[in-house]
């Protein structure tokens, strides 16, 4: 009754999960030892694993991934919550495209820590250390688990923190912003 061919199950899961809004987060890492430029991508699977006794987060990446290679080499990355559609689109670019290098140059700070430049459409940042022993390959993806080393709001161009911004979500093939809360009965 519940068994179906693998392709049918895959398409059904994809269709069902598109109904659920997912927060969009930019992940940026840089292998400083190799001198490589920063690399980054947009994920819709970023979440908190635990807060106590130490905060941990996780997200999924499809392999192969140059960003995952940089995370493994540097053991650190920065996650940034996205509030701007253009920022999300910038990090969806094909890494082989010439425009990708310019995207990284225009969005990522020169501090070599993966922070995004002020006013680029990010709300908050988390500096994270890869938890290799907790991360797990699954099929053609890897579940990346990391300890949060520091976290705060970005400061906008006006000098104010970005805490009032709403995080960008993705559902049903479109970018969205969460609406007002629903009163409980």
PDB file of N, CA and C in Angstrom, residues 27-70:
ATOM      1  N   UNK A  27      25.957  30.381   2.808  1.00  0.00           N
ATOM      2  CA  UNK A  27      27.106  29.780   3.480  1.00  0.00           C
ATOM      3  C   UNK A  27      28.354  30.203   2.703  1.00  0.00           C
ATOM      4  N   UNK A  28      29.342  30.787   3.393  1.00  0.00           N
ATOM      5  CA  UNK A  28      30.593  31.205   2.748  1.00  0.00           C
ATOM      6  C   UNK A  28      31.765  30.612   3.521  1.00  0.00           C
ATOM      7  N   UNK A  29      32.690  30.005   2.784  1.00  0.00           N
ATOM      8  CA  UNK A  29      33.905  29.439   3.376  1.00  0.00           C
ATOM      9  C   UNK A  29      35.082  29.801   2.495  1.00  0.00           C
ATOM     10  N   UNK A  30      36.278  29.752   3.091  1.00  0.00           N
ATOM     11  CA  UNK A  30      37.483  30.050   2.324  1.00  0.00           C
ATOM     12  C   UNK A  30      38.634  29.207   2.853  1.00  0.00           C
ATOM     13  N   UNK A  31      39.296  28.528   1.939  1.00  0.00           N
ATOM     14  CA  UNK A  31      40.486  27.753   2.274  1.00  0.00           C
ATOM     15  C   UNK A  31      41.672  28.703   2.221  1.00  0.00           C
ATOM     16  N   UNK A  32      42.014  29.299   3.370  1.00  0.00           N
ATOM     17  CA  UNK A  32      43.080  30.294   3.424  1.00  0.00           C
ATOM     18  C   UNK A  32      44.448  29.686   3.146  1.00  0.00           C
ATOM     19  N   UNK A  33      44.652  28.427   3.546  1.00  0.00           N
ATOM     20  CA  UNK A  33      45.955  27.782   3.351  1.00  0.00           C
ATOM     21  C   UNK A  33      46.310  27.663   1.869  1.00  0.00           C
ATOM     22  N   UNK A  34      45.310  27.427   1.030  1.00  0.00           N
ATOM     23  CA  UNK A  34      45.580  27.260  -0.400  1.00  0.00           C
ATOM     24  C   UNK A  34      45.595  28.587  -1.140  1.00  0.00           C
ATOM     25  N   UNK A  35      45.136  29.649  -0.469  1.00  0.00           N
ATOM     26  CA  UNK A  35      45.076  30.951  -1.123  1.00  0.00           C
ATOM     27  C   UNK A  35      43.893  31.087  -2.057  1.00  0.00           C
ATOM     28  N   UNK A  36      42.979  30.146  -2.015  1.00  0.00           N
ATOM     29  CA  UNK A  36      41.798  30.193  -2.878  1.00  0.00           C
ATOM     30  C   UNK A  36      40.876  31.326  -2.453  1.00  0.00           C
ATOM     31  N   UNK A  37      40.130  31.902  -3.409  1.00  0.00           N
ATOM     32  CA  UNK A  37      39.156  32.927  -3.040  1.00  0.00           C
ATOM     33  C   UNK A  37      37.987  32.292  -2.282  1.00  0.00           C
ATOM     34  N   UNK A  38      37.177  33.108  -1.605  1.00  0.00           N
ATOM     35  CA  UNK A  38      36.024  32.546  -0.897  1.00  0.00           C
ATOM     36  C   UNK A  38      35.054  31.894  -1.878  1.00  0.00           C
ATOM     37  N   UNK A  39      34.318  30.930  -1.379  1.00  0.00           N
ATOM     38  CA  UNK A  39      33.294  30.261  -2.172  1.00  0.00           C
ATOM     39  C   UNK A  39      32.037  30.173  -1.314  1.00  0.00           C
ATOM     40  N   UNK A  40      30.885  30.219  -1.944  1.00  0.00           N
ATOM     41  CA  UNK A  40      29.651  30.208  -1.168  1.00  0.00           C
ATOM     42  C   UNK A  40      28.483  29.706  -1.971  1.00  0.00           C
ATOM     43  N   UNK A  41      27.403  29.465  -1.243  1.00  0.00           N
ATOM     44  CA  UNK A  41      26.183  28.990  -1.875  1.00  0.00           C
ATOM     45  C   UNK A  41      24.989  29.297  -1.003  1.00  0.00           C
ATOM     46  N   UNK A  42      23.820  29.121  -1.580  1.00  0.00           N
ATOM     47  CA  UNK A  42      22.550  29.349  -0.896  1.00  0.00           C
ATOM     48  C   UNK A  42      21.966  28.008  -0.500  1.00  0.00           C
ATOM     49  N   UNK A  43      21.553  27.879   0.769  1.00  0.00           N
ATOM     50  CA  UNK A  43      20.899  26.650   1.220  1.00  0.00           C
ATOM     51  C   UNK A  43      19.523  26.979   1.783  1.00  0.00           C
ATOM     52  N   UNK A  44      18.642  26.000   1.700  1.00  0.00           N
ATOM     53  CA  UNK A  44      17.304  26.150   2.280  1.00  0.00           C
ATOM     54  C   UNK A  44      17.080  25.113   3.382  1.00  0.00           C
ATOM     55  N   UNK A  45      18.168  24.588   3.910  1.00  0.00           N
ATOM     56  CA  UNK A  45      18.062  23.528   4.920  1.00  0.00           C
ATOM     57  C   UNK A  45      18.738  23.898   6.236  1.00  0.00           C
ATOM     58  N   UNK A  46      19.112  25.162   6.411  1.00  0.00           N
ATOM     59  CA  UNK A  46      19.828  25.583   7.614  1.00  0.00           C
ATOM     60  C   UNK A  46      18.903  25.551   8.820  1.00  0.00           C
ATOM     61  N   UNK A  47      19.358  24.957   9.914  1.00  0.00           N
ATOM     62  CA  UNK A  47      18.539  24.931  11.129  1.00  0.00           C
ATOM     63  C   UNK A  47      19.389  24.717  12.374  1.00  0.00           C
ATOM     64  N   UNK A  48      18.776  24.963  13.516  1.00  0.00           N
ATOM     65  CA  UNK A  48      19.420  24.744  14.804  1.00  0.00           C
ATOM     66  C   UNK A  48      19.263  23.285  15.188  1.00  0.00           C
ATOM     67  N   UNK A  49      20.351  22.673  15.629  1.00  0.00           N
ATOM     68  CA  UNK A  49      20.293  21.298  16.124  1.00  0.00           C
ATOM     69  C   UNK A  49      20.058  21.323  17.627  1.00  0.00           C
ATOM     70  N   UNK A  50      20.861  22.114  18.340  1.00  0.00           N
ATOM     71  CA  UNK A  50      20.716  22.246  19.788  1.00  0.00           C
ATOM     72  C   UNK A  50      21.318  23.574  20.223  1.00  0.00           C
ATOM     73  N   UNK A  51      20.872  24.079  21.386  1.00  0.00           N
ATOM     74  CA  UNK A  51      21.429  25.300  21.953  1.00  0.00           C
ATOM     75  C   UNK A  51      22.277  25.019  23.196  1.00  0.00           C
ATOM     76  N   UNK A  52      21.996  23.901  23.872  1.00  0.00           N
ATOM     77  CA  UNK A  52      22.672  23.598  25.133  1.00  0.00           C
ATOM     78  C   UNK A  52      23.290  22.219  25.097  1.00  0.00           C
ATOM     79  N   UNK A  53      24.449  22.006  25.631  1.00  0.00           N
ATOM     80  CA  UNK A  53      25.269  23.011  26.306  1.00  0.00           C
ATOM     81  C   UNK A  53      26.020  23.925  25.337  1.00  0.00           C
ATOM     82  N   UNK A  54      26.130  23.542  24.083  1.00  0.00           N
ATOM     83  CA  UNK A  54      26.800  24.347  23.061  1.00  0.00           C
ATOM     84  C   UNK A  54      25.885  24.437  21.850  1.00  0.00           C
ATOM     85  N   UNK A  55      25.721  25.623  21.251  1.00  0.00           N
ATOM     86  CA  UNK A  55      24.872  25.717  20.059  1.00  0.00           C
ATOM     87  C   UNK A  55      25.496  25.001  18.856  1.00  0.00           C
ATOM     88  N   UNK A  56      24.681  24.196  18.187  1.00  0.00           N
ATOM     89  CA  UNK A  56      25.065  23.528  16.947  1.00  0.00           C
ATOM     90  C   UNK A  56      23.996  23.787  15.903  1.00  0.00           C
ATOM     91  N   UNK A  57      24.425  23.904  14.647  1.00  0.00           N
ATOM     92  CA  UNK A  57      23.528  24.081  13.510  1.00  0.00           C
ATOM     93  C   UNK A  57      23.831  22.999  12.483  1.00  0.00           C
ATOM     94  N   UNK A  58      22.928  22.857  11.512  1.00  0.00           N
ATOM     95  CA  UNK A  58      23.177  21.905  10.429  1.00  0.00           C
ATOM     96  C   UNK A  58      22.548  22.414   9.142  1.00  0.00           C
ATOM     97  N   UNK A  59      23.009  21.856   8.031  1.00  0.00           N
ATOM     98  CA  UNK A  59      22.426  22.106   6.718  1.00  0.00           C
ATOM     99  C   UNK A  59      22.893  20.996   5.787  1.00  0.00           C
ATOM    100  N   UNK A  60      22.246  20.880   4.639  1.00  0.00           N
ATOM    101  CA  UNK A  60      22.574  19.850   3.647  1.00  0.00           C
ATOM    102  C   UNK A  60      23.268  20.475   2.448  1.00  0.00           C
ATOM    103  N   UNK A  61      24.223  19.743   1.892  1.00  0.00           N
ATOM    104  CA  UNK A  61      24.891  20.163   0.661  1.00  0.00           C
ATOM    105  C   UNK A  61      24.918  18.999  -0.317  1.00  0.00           C
ATOM    106  N   UNK A  62      24.678  19.293  -1.589  1.00  0.00           N
ATOM    107  CA  UNK A  62      24.836  18.276  -2.631  1.00  0.00           C
ATOM    108  C   UNK A  62      26.319  18.167  -2.977  1.00  0.00           C
ATOM    109  N   UNK A  63      26.786  16.948  -3.112  1.00  0.00           N
ATOM    110  CA  UNK A  63      28.185  16.690  -3.460  1.00  0.00           C
ATOM    111  C   UNK A  63      28.311  16.403  -4.953  1.00  0.00           C
ATOM    112  N   UNK A  64      29.407  16.724  -5.585  1.00  0.00           N
ATOM    113  CA  UNK A  64      30.562  17.426  -5.040  1.00  0.00           C
ATOM    114  C   UNK A  64      30.241  18.904  -4.827  1.00  0.00           C
ATOM    115  N   UNK A  65      30.999  19.550  -3.923  1.00  0.00           N
ATOM    116  CA  UNK A  65      30.765  20.952  -3.599  1.00  0.00           C
ATOM    117  C   UNK A  65      32.084  21.641  -3.273  1.00  0.00           C
ATOM    118  N   UNK A  66      32.403  22.707  -3.995  1.00  0.00           N
ATOM    119  CA  UNK A  66      33.622  23.462  -3.694  1.00  0.00           C
ATOM    120  C   UNK A  66      33.500  24.154  -2.341  1.00  0.00           C
ATOM    121  N   UNK A  67      32.276  24.530  -1.969  1.00  0.00           N
ATOM    122  CA  UNK A  67      32.081  25.149  -0.655  1.00  0.00           C
ATOM    123  C   UNK A  67      32.349  24.135   0.455  1.00  0.00           C
ATOM    124  N   UNK A  68      31.883  22.898   0.278  1.00  0.00           N
ATOM    125  CA  UNK A  68      32.156  21.868   1.281  1.00  0.00           C
ATOM    126  C   UNK A  68      33.656  21.571   1.345  1.00  0.00           C
ATOM    127  N   UNK A  69      34.320  21.570   0.198  1.00  0.00           N
ATOM    128  CA  UNK A  69      35.778  21.374   0.184  1.00  0.00           C
ATOM    129  C   UNK A  69      36.466  22.466   1.005  1.00  0.00           C
ATOM    130  N   UNK A  70      36.005  23.715   0.852  1.00  0.00           N
ATOM    131  CA  UNK A  70      36.593  24.829   1.605  1.00  0.00           C
ATOM    132  C   UNK A  70      36.284  24.707   3.092  1.00  0.00           C
TER     133      UNK A  70
END
